[in-house]
PDB file of N, CA and C in Angstrom:
ATOM      1  N   MET A1099      48.315  98.392 -58.977  1.00  0.00           N
ATOM      2  CA  MET A1099      48.338  97.999 -60.366  1.00  0.00           C
ATOM      3  C   MET A1099      47.825  99.124 -61.272  1.00  0.00           C
ATOM      4  N   GLU A1100      46.831  99.833 -60.796  1.00  0.00           N
ATOM      5  CA  GLU A1100      46.253 100.914 -61.596  1.00  0.00           C
ATOM      6  C   GLU A1100      47.273 102.013 -61.878  1.00  0.00           C
ATOM      7  N   ASP A1101      48.146 102.297 -60.914  1.00  0.00           N
ATOM      8  CA  ASP A1101      49.180 103.312 -61.095  1.00  0.00           C
ATOM      9  C   ASP A1101      50.169 102.895 -62.188  1.00  0.00           C
ATOM     10  N   ILE A1102      50.581 101.639 -62.170  1.00  0.00           N
ATOM     11  CA  ILE A1102      51.495 101.125 -63.200  1.00  0.00           C
ATOM     12  C   ILE A1102      50.822 101.192 -64.570  1.00  0.00           C
ATOM     13  N   LYS A1103      49.575 100.776 -64.625  1.00  0.00           N
ATOM     14  CA  LYS A1103      48.829 100.809 -65.894  1.00  0.00           C
ATOM     15  C   LYS A1103      48.786 102.225 -66.450  1.00  0.00           C
ATOM     16  N   LYS A1104      48.502 103.203 -65.616  1.00  0.00           N
ATOM     17  CA  LYS A1104      48.446 104.598 -66.056  1.00  0.00           C
ATOM     18  C   LYS A1104      49.801 105.073 -66.575  1.00  0.00           C
ATOM     19  N   LYS A1105      50.879 104.679 -65.905  1.00  0.00           N
ATOM     20  CA  LYS A1105      52.216 105.079 -66.345  1.00  0.00           C
ATOM     21  C   LYS A1105      52.579 104.461 -67.688  1.00  0.00           C
ATOM     22  N   VAL A1106      52.229 103.187 -67.881  1.00  0.00           N
ATOM     23  CA  VAL A1106      52.502 102.503 -69.149  1.00  0.00           C
ATOM     24  C   VAL A1106      51.735 103.189 -70.279  1.00  0.00           C
ATOM     25  N   ILE A1107      50.470 103.467 -70.055  1.00  0.00           N
ATOM     26  CA  ILE A1107      49.640 104.100 -71.081  1.00  0.00           C
ATOM     27  C   ILE A1107      50.116 105.524 -71.357  1.00  0.00           C
ATOM     28  N   LYS A1108      50.490 106.249 -70.331  1.00  0.00           N
ATOM     29  CA  LYS A1108      51.011 107.611 -70.503  1.00  0.00           C
ATOM     30  C   LYS A1108      52.284 107.589 -71.346  1.00  0.00           C
ATOM     31  N   PHE A1109      53.194 106.673 -71.039  1.00  0.00           N
ATOM     32  CA  PHE A1109      54.430 106.535 -71.811  1.00  0.00           C
ATOM     33  C   PHE A1109      54.116 106.307 -73.284  1.00  0.00           C
ATOM     34  N   ARG A1110      53.202 105.359 -73.534  1.00  0.00           N
ATOM     35  CA  ARG A1110      52.810 105.053 -74.915  1.00  0.00           C
ATOM     36  C   ARG A1110      52.175 106.254 -75.595  1.00  0.00           C
ATOM     37  N   ASP A1111      51.224 106.890 -74.926  1.00  0.00           N
ATOM     38  CA  ASP A1111      50.473 107.984 -75.534  1.00  0.00           C
ATOM     39  C   ASP A1111      51.335 109.209 -75.794  1.00  0.00           C
ATOM     40  N   GLU A1112      52.306 109.472 -74.929  1.00  0.00           N
ATOM     41  CA  GLU A1112      53.200 110.612 -75.140  1.00  0.00           C
ATOM     42  C   GLU A1112      54.025 110.464 -76.420  1.00  0.00           C
ATOM     43  N   ARG A1113      54.184 109.259 -76.879  1.00  0.00           N
ATOM     44  CA  ARG A1113      54.958 108.986 -78.089  1.00  0.00           C
ATOM     45  C   ARG A1113      54.065 108.719 -79.301  1.00  0.00           C
ATOM     46  N   ASN A1114      52.768 108.835 -79.111  1.00  0.00           N
ATOM     47  CA  ASN A1114      51.801 108.600 -80.175  1.00  0.00           C
ATOM     48  C   ASN A1114      51.917 107.182 -80.742  1.00  0.00           C
ATOM     49  N   TRP A1115      52.165 106.234 -79.871  1.00  0.00           N
ATOM     50  CA  TRP A1115      52.295 104.838 -80.299  1.00  0.00           C
ATOM     51  C   TRP A1115      50.978 104.088 -80.233  1.00  0.00           C
ATOM     52  N   TRP A1116      49.948 104.695 -79.624  1.00  0.00           N
ATOM     53  CA  TRP A1116      48.671 104.007 -79.487  1.00  0.00           C
ATOM     54  C   TRP A1116      48.153 103.542 -80.845  1.00  0.00           C
ATOM     55  N   GLN A1117      48.480 104.291 -81.898  1.00  0.00           N
ATOM     56  CA  GLN A1117      47.988 103.956 -83.243  1.00  0.00           C
ATOM     57  C   GLN A1117      48.497 102.599 -83.737  1.00  0.00           C
ATOM     58  N   PHE A1118      49.592 102.120 -83.146  1.00  0.00           N
ATOM     59  CA  PHE A1118      50.166 100.834 -83.550  1.00  0.00           C
ATOM     60  C   PHE A1118      49.744  99.681 -82.626  1.00  0.00           C
ATOM     61  N   HIS A1119      48.988 100.015 -81.592  1.00  0.00           N
ATOM     62  CA  HIS A1119      48.716  99.037 -80.534  1.00  0.00           C
ATOM     63  C   HIS A1119      47.323  98.434 -80.631  1.00  0.00           C
ATOM     64  N   ASN A1120      47.071  97.758 -81.728  1.00  0.00           N
ATOM     65  CA  ASN A1120      45.830  96.996 -81.855  1.00  0.00           C
ATOM     66  C   ASN A1120      46.065  95.623 -81.213  1.00  0.00           C
ATOM     67  N   PRO A1121      45.007  94.906 -80.887  1.00  0.00           N
ATOM     68  CA  PRO A1121      45.182  93.619 -80.194  1.00  0.00           C
ATOM     69  C   PRO A1121      46.116  92.642 -80.910  1.00  0.00           C
ATOM     70  N   LYS A1122      46.011  92.533 -82.228  1.00  0.00           N
ATOM     71  CA  LYS A1122      46.866  91.601 -82.966  1.00  0.00           C
ATOM     72  C   LYS A1122      48.341  91.957 -82.803  1.00  0.00           C
ATOM     73  N   ASP A1123      48.681  93.204 -83.022  1.00  0.00           N
ATOM     74  CA  ASP A1123      50.082  93.600 -82.946  1.00  0.00           C
ATOM     75  C   ASP A1123      50.617  93.558 -81.521  1.00  0.00           C
ATOM     76  N   LEU A1124      49.769  93.836 -80.545  1.00  0.00           N
ATOM     77  CA  LEU A1124      50.201  93.711 -79.148  1.00  0.00           C
ATOM     78  C   LEU A1124      50.460  92.247 -78.790  1.00  0.00           C
ATOM     79  N   ALA A1125      49.603  91.351 -79.272  1.00  0.00           N
ATOM     80  CA  ALA A1125      49.810  89.913 -79.019  1.00  0.00           C
ATOM     81  C   ALA A1125      51.101  89.434 -79.680  1.00  0.00           C
ATOM     82  N   ILE A1126      51.355  89.903 -80.891  1.00  0.00           N
ATOM     83  CA  ILE A1126      52.606  89.548 -81.575  1.00  0.00           C
ATOM     84  C   ILE A1126      53.797  90.075 -80.794  1.00  0.00           C
ATOM     85  N   SER A1127      53.730  91.316 -80.369  1.00  0.00           N
ATOM     86  CA  SER A1127      54.828  91.922 -79.609  1.00  0.00           C
ATOM     87  C   SER A1127      55.058  91.184 -78.298  1.00  0.00           C
ATOM     88  N   LEU A1128      53.984  90.779 -77.664  1.00  0.00           N
ATOM     89  CA  LEU A1128      54.097  90.017 -76.428  1.00  0.00           C
ATOM     90  C   LEU A1128      54.829  88.702 -76.675  1.00  0.00           C
ATOM     91  N   SER A1129      54.495  88.030 -77.755  1.00  0.00           N
ATOM     92  CA  SER A1129      55.160  86.775 -78.101  1.00  0.00           C
ATOM     93  C   SER A1129      56.633  86.988 -78.431  1.00  0.00           C
ATOM     94  N   VAL A1130      56.937  88.050 -79.152  1.00  0.00           N
ATOM     95  CA  VAL A1130      58.332  88.365 -79.490  1.00  0.00           C
ATOM     96  C   VAL A1130      59.139  88.604 -78.217  1.00  0.00           C
ATOM     97  N   GLU A1131      58.586  89.390 -77.312  1.00  0.00           N
ATOM     98  CA  GLU A1131      59.298  89.685 -76.061  1.00  0.00           C
ATOM     99  C   GLU A1131      59.452  88.432 -75.201  1.00  0.00           C
ATOM    100  N   ALA A1132      58.444  87.564 -75.203  1.00  0.00           N
ATOM    101  CA  ALA A1132      58.557  86.306 -74.457  1.00  0.00           C
ATOM    102  C   ALA A1132      59.667  85.443 -75.052  1.00  0.00           C
ATOM    103  N   SER A1133      59.801  85.470 -76.368  1.00  0.00           N
ATOM    104  CA  SER A1133      60.897  84.732 -77.011  1.00  0.00           C
ATOM    105  C   SER A1133      62.251  85.315 -76.632  1.00  0.00           C
ATOM    106  N   GLU A1134      62.328  86.632 -76.546  1.00  0.00           N
ATOM    107  CA  GLU A1134      63.575  87.269 -76.123  1.00  0.00           C
ATOM    108  C   GLU A1134      63.897  86.908 -74.674  1.00  0.00           C
ATOM    109  N   LEU A1135      62.883  86.759 -73.861  1.00  0.00           N
ATOM    110  CA  LEU A1135      63.080  86.291 -72.486  1.00  0.00           C
ATOM    111  C   LEU A1135      63.646  84.874 -72.483  1.00  0.00           C
ATOM    112  N   LEU A1136      63.080  84.016 -73.308  1.00  0.00           N
ATOM    113  CA  LEU A1136      63.544  82.625 -73.409  1.00  0.00           C
ATOM    114  C   LEU A1136      64.992  82.523 -73.870  1.00  0.00           C
ATOM    115  N   GLU A1137      65.396  83.433 -74.723  1.00  0.00           N
ATOM    116  CA  GLU A1137      66.759  83.426 -75.239  1.00  0.00           C
ATOM    117  C   GLU A1137      67.802  83.432 -74.124  1.00  0.00           C
ATOM    118  N   ASN A1138      67.463  84.047 -73.013  1.00  0.00           N
ATOM    119  CA  ASN A1138      68.386  84.120 -71.880  1.00  0.00           C
ATOM    120  C   ASN A1138      68.638  82.760 -71.238  1.00  0.00           C
ATOM    121  N   PHE A1139      67.772  81.807 -71.514  1.00  0.00           N
ATOM    122  CA  PHE A1139      67.883  80.475 -70.917  1.00  0.00           C
ATOM    123  C   PHE A1139      68.405  79.422 -71.893  1.00  0.00           C
ATOM    124  N   GLN A1140      68.535  79.817 -73.144  1.00  0.00           N
ATOM    125  CA  GLN A1140      68.929  78.857 -74.183  1.00  0.00           C
ATOM    126  C   GLN A1140      70.345  78.348 -73.941  1.00  0.00           C
ATOM    127  N   TRP A1141      70.488  77.029 -73.990  1.00  0.00           N
ATOM    128  CA  TRP A1141      71.763  76.304 -73.913  1.00  0.00           C
ATOM    129  C   TRP A1141      72.409  76.356 -72.534  1.00  0.00           C
ATOM    130  N   LYS A1142      71.670  76.767 -71.524  1.00  0.00           N
ATOM    131  CA  LYS A1142      72.207  76.806 -70.160  1.00  0.00           C
ATOM    132  C   LYS A1142      71.175  76.197 -69.219  1.00  0.00           C
ATOM    133  N   ASP A1143      71.622  75.748 -68.058  1.00  0.00           N
ATOM    134  CA  ASP A1143      70.639  75.339 -67.067  1.00  0.00           C
ATOM    135  C   ASP A1143      70.071  76.594 -66.404  1.00  0.00           C
ATOM    136  N   SER A1144      69.028  76.420 -65.641  1.00  0.00           N
ATOM    137  CA  SER A1144      68.309  77.543 -65.067  1.00  0.00           C
ATOM    138  C   SER A1144      69.204  78.404 -64.170  1.00  0.00           C
ATOM    139  N   GLU A1145      69.945  77.759 -63.297  1.00  0.00           N
ATOM    140  CA  GLU A1145      70.800  78.491 -62.353  1.00  0.00           C
ATOM    141  C   GLU A1145      71.845  79.335 -63.092  1.00  0.00           C
ATOM    142  N   GLU A1146      72.501  78.733 -64.067  1.00  0.00           N
ATOM    143  CA  GLU A1146      73.522  79.442 -64.851  1.00  0.00           C
ATOM    144  C   GLU A1146      72.891  80.607 -65.626  1.00  0.00           C
ATOM    145  N   SER A1147      71.719  80.387 -66.185  1.00  0.00           N
ATOM    146  CA  SER A1147      71.021  81.431 -66.941  1.00  0.00           C
ATOM    147  C   SER A1147      70.740  82.643 -66.079  1.00  0.00           C
ATOM    148  N   VAL A1148      70.203  82.395 -64.905  1.00  0.00           N
ATOM    149  CA  VAL A1148      69.866  83.492 -64.006  1.00  0.00           C
ATOM    150  C   VAL A1148      71.129  84.227 -63.562  1.00  0.00           C
ATOM    151  N   LYS A1149      72.142  83.463 -63.230  1.00  0.00           N
ATOM    152  CA  LYS A1149      73.397  84.067 -62.766  1.00  0.00           C
ATOM    153  C   LYS A1149      74.014  84.967 -63.843  1.00  0.00           C
ATOM    154  N   GLN A1150      74.007  84.503 -65.077  1.00  0.00           N
ATOM    155  CA  GLN A1150      74.654  85.241 -66.161  1.00  0.00           C
ATOM    156  C   GLN A1150      73.765  86.327 -66.777  1.00  0.00           C
ATOM    157  N   ASN A1151      72.459  86.162 -66.699  1.00  0.00           N
ATOM    158  CA  ASN A1151      71.567  87.026 -67.490  1.00  0.00           C
ATOM    159  C   ASN A1151      70.473  87.720 -66.698  1.00  0.00           C
ATOM    160  N   LEU A1152      70.621  87.843 -65.400  1.00  0.00           N
ATOM    161  CA  LEU A1152      69.524  88.369 -64.587  1.00  0.00           C
ATOM    162  C   LEU A1152      69.048  89.742 -65.058  1.00  0.00           C
ATOM    163  N   ASN A1153      69.960  90.624 -65.415  1.00  0.00           N
ATOM    164  CA  ASN A1153      69.536  91.948 -65.860  1.00  0.00           C
ATOM    165  C   ASN A1153      68.730  91.865 -67.157  1.00  0.00           C
ATOM    166  N   ASN A1154      69.184  91.062 -68.106  1.00  0.00           N
ATOM    167  CA  ASN A1154      68.434  90.888 -69.355  1.00  0.00           C
ATOM    168  C   ASN A1154      67.084  90.237 -69.092  1.00  0.00           C
ATOM    169  N   ILE A1155      67.061  89.239 -68.219  1.00  0.00           N
ATOM    170  CA  ILE A1155      65.807  88.563 -67.858  1.00  0.00           C
ATOM    171  C   ILE A1155      64.833  89.583 -67.278  1.00  0.00           C
ATOM    172  N   ARG A1156      65.338  90.419 -66.403  1.00  0.00           N
ATOM    173  CA  ARG A1156      64.529  91.467 -65.759  1.00  0.00           C
ATOM    174  C   ARG A1156      63.909  92.386 -66.813  1.00  0.00           C
ATOM    175  N   GLU A1157      64.723  92.823 -67.773  1.00  0.00           N
ATOM    176  CA  GLU A1157      64.234  93.744 -68.797  1.00  0.00           C
ATOM    177  C   GLU A1157      63.232  93.080 -69.737  1.00  0.00           C
ATOM    178  N   GLU A1158      63.500  91.859 -70.147  1.00  0.00           N
ATOM    179  CA  GLU A1158      62.573  91.170 -71.049  1.00  0.00           C
ATOM    180  C   GLU A1158      61.272  90.823 -70.338  1.00  0.00           C
ATOM    181  N   LEU A1159      61.357  90.463 -69.076  1.00  0.00           N
ATOM    182  CA  LEU A1159      60.143  90.209 -68.304  1.00  0.00           C
ATOM    183  C   LEU A1159      59.318  91.492 -68.196  1.00  0.00           C
ATOM    184  N   ALA A1160      59.984  92.605 -67.966  1.00  0.00           N
ATOM    185  CA  ALA A1160      59.273  93.891 -67.915  1.00  0.00           C
ATOM    186  C   ALA A1160      58.574  94.169 -69.242  1.00  0.00           C
ATOM    187  N   ASP A1161      59.261  93.899 -70.359  1.00  0.00           N
ATOM    188  CA  ASP A1161      58.638  94.109 -71.668  1.00  0.00           C
ATOM    189  C   ASP A1161      57.383  93.250 -71.827  1.00  0.00           C
ATOM    190  N   THR A1162      57.443  91.992 -71.408  1.00  0.00           N
ATOM    191  CA  THR A1162      56.258  91.127 -71.534  1.00  0.00           C
ATOM    192  C   THR A1162      55.120  91.636 -70.658  1.00  0.00           C
ATOM    193  N   LEU A1163      55.452  92.116 -69.487  1.00  0.00           N
ATOM    194  CA  LEU A1163      54.415  92.644 -68.602  1.00  0.00           C
ATOM    195  C   LEU A1163      53.798  93.923 -69.167  1.00  0.00           C
ATOM    196  N   ILE A1164      54.639  94.779 -69.732  1.00  0.00           N
ATOM    197  CA  ILE A1164      54.132  96.019 -70.337  1.00  0.00           C
ATOM    198  C   ILE A1164      53.180  95.702 -71.486  1.00  0.00           C
ATOM    199  N   TYR A1165      53.586  94.802 -72.375  1.00  0.00           N
ATOM    200  CA  TYR A1165      52.690  94.442 -73.486  1.00  0.00           C
ATOM    201  C   TYR A1165      51.429  93.763 -72.984  1.00  0.00           C
ATOM    202  N   SER A1166      51.518  92.992 -71.927  1.00  0.00           N
ATOM    203  CA  SER A1166      50.323  92.363 -71.347  1.00  0.00           C
ATOM    204  C   SER A1166      49.365  93.428 -70.819  1.00  0.00           C
ATOM    205  N   ILE A1167      49.896  94.423 -70.150  1.00  0.00           N
ATOM    206  CA  ILE A1167      49.068  95.521 -69.636  1.00  0.00           C
ATOM    207  C   ILE A1167      48.405  96.260 -70.785  1.00  0.00           C
ATOM    208  N   LEU A1168      49.163  96.556 -71.830  1.00  0.00           N
ATOM    209  CA  LEU A1168      48.602  97.279 -72.976  1.00  0.00           C
ATOM    210  C   LEU A1168      47.532  96.454 -73.691  1.00  0.00           C
ATOM    211  N   LEU A1169      47.751  95.154 -73.822  1.00  0.00           N
ATOM    212  CA  LEU A1169      46.761  94.292 -74.469  1.00  0.00           C
ATOM    213  C   LEU A1169      45.476  94.220 -73.644  1.00  0.00           C
ATOM    214  N   ALA A1170      45.624  94.056 -72.344  1.00  0.00           N
ATOM    215  CA  ALA A1170      44.449  94.028 -71.470  1.00  0.00           C
ATOM    216  C   ALA A1170      43.685  95.345 -71.574  1.00  0.00           C
ATOM    217  N   ASN A1171      44.406  96.440 -71.608  1.00  0.00           N
ATOM    218  CA  ASN A1171      43.771  97.747 -71.726  1.00  0.00           C
ATOM    219  C   ASN A1171      43.022  97.871 -73.048  1.00  0.00           C
ATOM    220  N   GLU A1172      43.653  97.448 -74.121  1.00  0.00           N
ATOM    221  CA  GLU A1172      43.044  97.551 -75.449  1.00  0.00           C
ATOM    222  C   GLU A1172      41.763  96.723 -75.544  1.00  0.00           C
ATOM    223  N   LEU A1173      41.724  95.613 -74.816  1.00  0.00           N
ATOM    224  CA  LEU A1173      40.553  94.730 -74.832  1.00  0.00           C
ATOM    225  C   LEU A1173      39.568  95.031 -73.704  1.00  0.00           C
ATOM    226  N   ASN A1174      39.832  96.107 -72.964  1.00  0.00           N
ATOM    227  CA  ASN A1174      38.986  96.509 -71.831  1.00  0.00           C
ATOM    228  C   ASN A1174      38.836  95.387 -70.809  1.00  0.00           C
ATOM    229  N   LEU A1175      39.943  94.707 -70.533  1.00  0.00           N
ATOM    230  CA  LEU A1175      39.945  93.628 -69.545  1.00  0.00           C
ATOM    231  C   LEU A1175      40.562  94.134 -68.245  1.00  0.00           C
ATOM    232  N   ASP A1176      39.923  93.802 -67.155  1.00  0.00           N
ATOM    233  CA  ASP A1176      40.433  94.147 -65.835  1.00  0.00           C
ATOM    234  C   ASP A1176      41.469  93.096 -65.441  1.00  0.00           C
ATOM    235  N   ILE A1177      42.705  93.508 -65.291  1.00  0.00           N
ATOM    236  CA  ILE A1177      43.803  92.576 -65.039  1.00  0.00           C
ATOM    237  C   ILE A1177      43.572  91.774 -63.766  1.00  0.00           C
ATOM    238  N   GLU A1178      43.197  92.447 -62.709  1.00  0.00           N
ATOM    239  CA  GLU A1178      42.956  91.742 -61.448  1.00  0.00           C
ATOM    240  C   GLU A1178      41.845  90.711 -61.609  1.00  0.00           C
ATOM    241  N   GLU A1179      40.780  91.096 -62.271  1.00  0.00           N
ATOM    242  CA  GLU A1179      39.637  90.187 -62.465  1.00  0.00           C
ATOM    243  C   GLU A1179      40.031  88.960 -63.278  1.00  0.00           C
ATOM    244  N   ILE A1180      40.751  89.149 -64.388  1.00  0.00           N
ATOM    245  CA  ILE A1180      41.078  87.989 -65.220  1.00  0.00           C
ATOM    246  C   ILE A1180      42.074  87.061 -64.527  1.00  0.00           C
ATOM    247  N   ILE A1181      42.967  87.621 -63.731  1.00  0.00           N
ATOM    248  CA  ILE A1181      43.904  86.776 -62.982  1.00  0.00           C
ATOM    249  C   ILE A1181      43.157  85.991 -61.911  1.00  0.00           C
ATOM    250  N   LEU A1182      42.276  86.652 -61.176  1.00  0.00           N
ATOM    251  CA  LEU A1182      41.513  85.953 -60.135  1.00  0.00           C
ATOM    252  C   LEU A1182      40.606  84.883 -60.739  1.00  0.00           C
ATOM    253  N   ASP A1183      39.988  85.177 -61.888  1.00  0.00           N
ATOM    254  CA  ASP A1183      39.155  84.178 -62.569  1.00  0.00           C
ATOM    255  C   ASP A1183      39.981  82.965 -62.974  1.00  0.00           C
ATOM    256  N   LYS A1184      41.164  83.208 -63.516  1.00  0.00           N
ATOM    257  CA  LYS A1184      42.023  82.103 -63.955  1.00  0.00           C
ATOM    258  C   LYS A1184      42.508  81.289 -62.757  1.00  0.00           C
ATOM    259  N   LEU A1185      42.854  81.953 -61.661  1.00  0.00           N
ATOM    260  CA  LEU A1185      43.257  81.227 -60.459  1.00  0.00           C
ATOM    261  C   LEU A1185      42.128  80.340 -59.946  1.00  0.00           C
ATOM    262  N   ALA A1186      40.897  80.838 -59.985  1.00  0.00           N
ATOM    263  CA  ALA A1186      39.747  80.044 -59.548  1.00  0.00           C
ATOM    264  C   ALA A1186      39.573  78.807 -60.425  1.00  0.00           C
ATOM    265  N   LYS A1187      39.739  78.975 -61.741  1.00  0.00           N
ATOM    266  CA  LYS A1187      39.656  77.824 -62.642  1.00  0.00           C
ATOM    267  C   LYS A1187      40.773  76.829 -62.361  1.00  0.00           C
ATOM    268  N   ASN A1188      41.972  77.343 -62.144  1.00  0.00           N
ATOM    269  CA  ASN A1188      43.112  76.462 -61.869  1.00  0.00           C
ATOM    270  C   ASN A1188      42.982  75.736 -60.534  1.00  0.00           C
ATOM    271  N   GLU A1189      42.339  76.366 -59.571  1.00  0.00           N
ATOM    272  CA  GLU A1189      42.105  75.689 -58.283  1.00  0.00           C
ATOM    273  C   GLU A1189      41.244  74.443 -58.480  1.00  0.00           C
ATOM    274  N   LYS A1190      40.288  74.522 -59.396  1.00  0.00           N
ATOM    275  CA  LYS A1190      39.437  73.366 -59.684  1.00  0.00           C
ATOM    276  C   LYS A1190      40.200  72.304 -60.475  1.00  0.00           C
ATOM    277  N   LYS A1191      41.021  72.738 -61.423  1.00  0.00           N
ATOM    278  CA  LYS A1191      41.802  71.797 -62.234  1.00  0.00           C
ATOM    279  C   LYS A1191      42.898  71.118 -61.417  1.00  0.00           C
ATOM    280  N   TYR A1192      43.450  71.862 -60.483  1.00  0.00           N
ATOM    281  CA  TYR A1192      44.606  71.385 -59.716  1.00  0.00           C
ATOM    282  C   TYR A1192      44.326  71.435 -58.215  1.00  0.00           C
ATOM    283  N   PRO A1193      43.422  70.563 -57.724  1.00  0.00           N
ATOM    284  CA  PRO A1193      43.154  70.553 -56.280  1.00  0.00           C
ATOM    285  C   PRO A1193      44.431  70.170 -55.519  1.00  0.00           C
ATOM    286  N   ILE A1194      44.621  70.785 -54.391  1.00  0.00           N
ATOM    287  CA  ILE A1194      45.843  70.582 -53.609  1.00  0.00           C
ATOM    288  C   ILE A1194      46.107  69.102 -53.350  1.00  0.00           C
ATOM    289  N   GLU A1195      45.068  68.374 -52.979  1.00  0.00           N
ATOM    290  CA  GLU A1195      45.254  66.965 -52.618  1.00  0.00           C
ATOM    291  C   GLU A1195      45.743  66.107 -53.786  1.00  0.00           C
ATOM    292  N   LYS A1196      45.518  66.557 -55.021  1.00  0.00           N
ATOM    293  CA  LYS A1196      46.001  65.802 -56.190  1.00  0.00           C
ATOM    294  C   LYS A1196      47.271  66.414 -56.797  1.00  0.00           C
ATOM    295  N   ALA A1197      47.393  67.721 -56.718  1.00  0.00           N
ATOM    296  CA  ALA A1197      48.457  68.407 -57.449  1.00  0.00           C
ATOM    297  C   ALA A1197      49.679  68.735 -56.596  1.00  0.00           C
ATOM    298  N   PHE A1198      49.563  68.627 -55.293  1.00  0.00           N
ATOM    299  CA  PHE A1198      50.665  69.029 -54.412  1.00  0.00           C
ATOM    300  C   PHE A1198      51.956  68.293 -54.763  1.00  0.00           C
ATOM    301  N   GLY A1199      52.980  69.062 -55.111  1.00  0.00           N
ATOM    302  CA  GLY A1199      54.284  68.493 -55.416  1.00  0.00           C
ATOM    303  C   GLY A1199      54.382  67.786 -56.752  1.00  0.00           C
ATOM    304  N   SER A1200      53.342  67.865 -57.569  1.00  0.00           N
ATOM    305  CA  SER A1200      53.323  67.161 -58.854  1.00  0.00           C
ATOM    306  C   SER A1200      53.482  68.155 -60.003  1.00  0.00           C
ATOM    307  N   ASN A1201      54.189  67.735 -61.038  1.00  0.00           N
ATOM    308  CA  ASN A1201      54.315  68.576 -62.231  1.00  0.00           C
ATOM    309  C   ASN A1201      53.426  68.071 -63.364  1.00  0.00           C
ATOM    310  N   LYS A1202      52.489  67.196 -63.041  1.00  0.00           N
ATOM    311  CA  LYS A1202      51.596  66.638 -64.052  1.00  0.00           C
ATOM    312  C   LYS A1202      50.531  67.649 -64.454  1.00  0.00           C
ATOM    313  N   LYS A1203      50.111  67.544 -65.705  1.00  0.00           N
ATOM    314  CA  LYS A1203      49.002  68.343 -66.192  1.00  0.00           C
ATOM    315  C   LYS A1203      47.725  67.838 -65.521  1.00  0.00           C
ATOM    316  N   TYR A1204      46.736  68.698 -65.375  1.00  0.00           N
ATOM    317  CA  TYR A1204      45.501  68.333 -64.684  1.00  0.00           C
ATOM    318  C   TYR A1204      44.848  67.085 -65.273  1.00  0.00           C
ATOM    319  N   THR A1205      45.004  66.864 -66.570  1.00  0.00           N
ATOM    320  CA  THR A1205      44.404  65.673 -67.192  1.00  0.00           C
ATOM    321  C   THR A1205      45.130  64.390 -66.800  1.00  0.00           C
ATOM    322  N   GLU A1206      46.297  64.509 -66.211  1.00  0.00           N
ATOM    323  CA  GLU A1206      47.088  63.346 -65.813  1.00  0.00           C
ATOM    324  C   GLU A1206      47.040  63.080 -64.311  1.00  0.00           C
ATOM    325  N   LEU A1207      46.330  63.898 -63.557  1.00  0.00           N
ATOM    326  CA  LEU A1207      46.334  63.750 -62.106  1.00  0.00           C
ATOM    327  C   LEU A1207      45.529  62.560 -61.623  1.00  0.00           C
ATOM    328  N   GLY A1208      44.588  62.112 -62.404  1.00  0.00           N
ATOM    329  CA  GLY A1208      43.797  60.929 -62.033  1.00  0.00           C
ATOM    330  C   GLY A1208      42.819  61.209 -60.912  1.00  0.00           C
ATOM    331  N   GLU A1209      42.149  60.166 -60.569  1.00  0.00           N
ATOM    332  CA  GLU A1209      41.120  60.265 -59.508  1.00  0.00           C
ATOM    333  C   GLU A1209      41.705  60.102 -58.137  1.00  0.00           C
TER     334      GLU A1209
END
């Protein structure tokens, strides 16, 4: 992951784009790219979307990941650490014995 992060930052810095990459604008860009990713699924079922738009999906997903890396970097967040922390929280919210095979939100899983 560190190698990818360095390449993303190098790409940005070589173009002097760091000046535009404050947390607010990176979050906005991330949302815009996520919307562009969603566009590939609009008005189609999932299977048809993937079949027709896999290359576009791939590129938009890459854009969201790049902006996520840049935002984490700007906020001095360790990507591995925040993902592992979130997984630990989700393990508590969604215990296997209650959540297995269910699409319910943790507040709907019951006792």
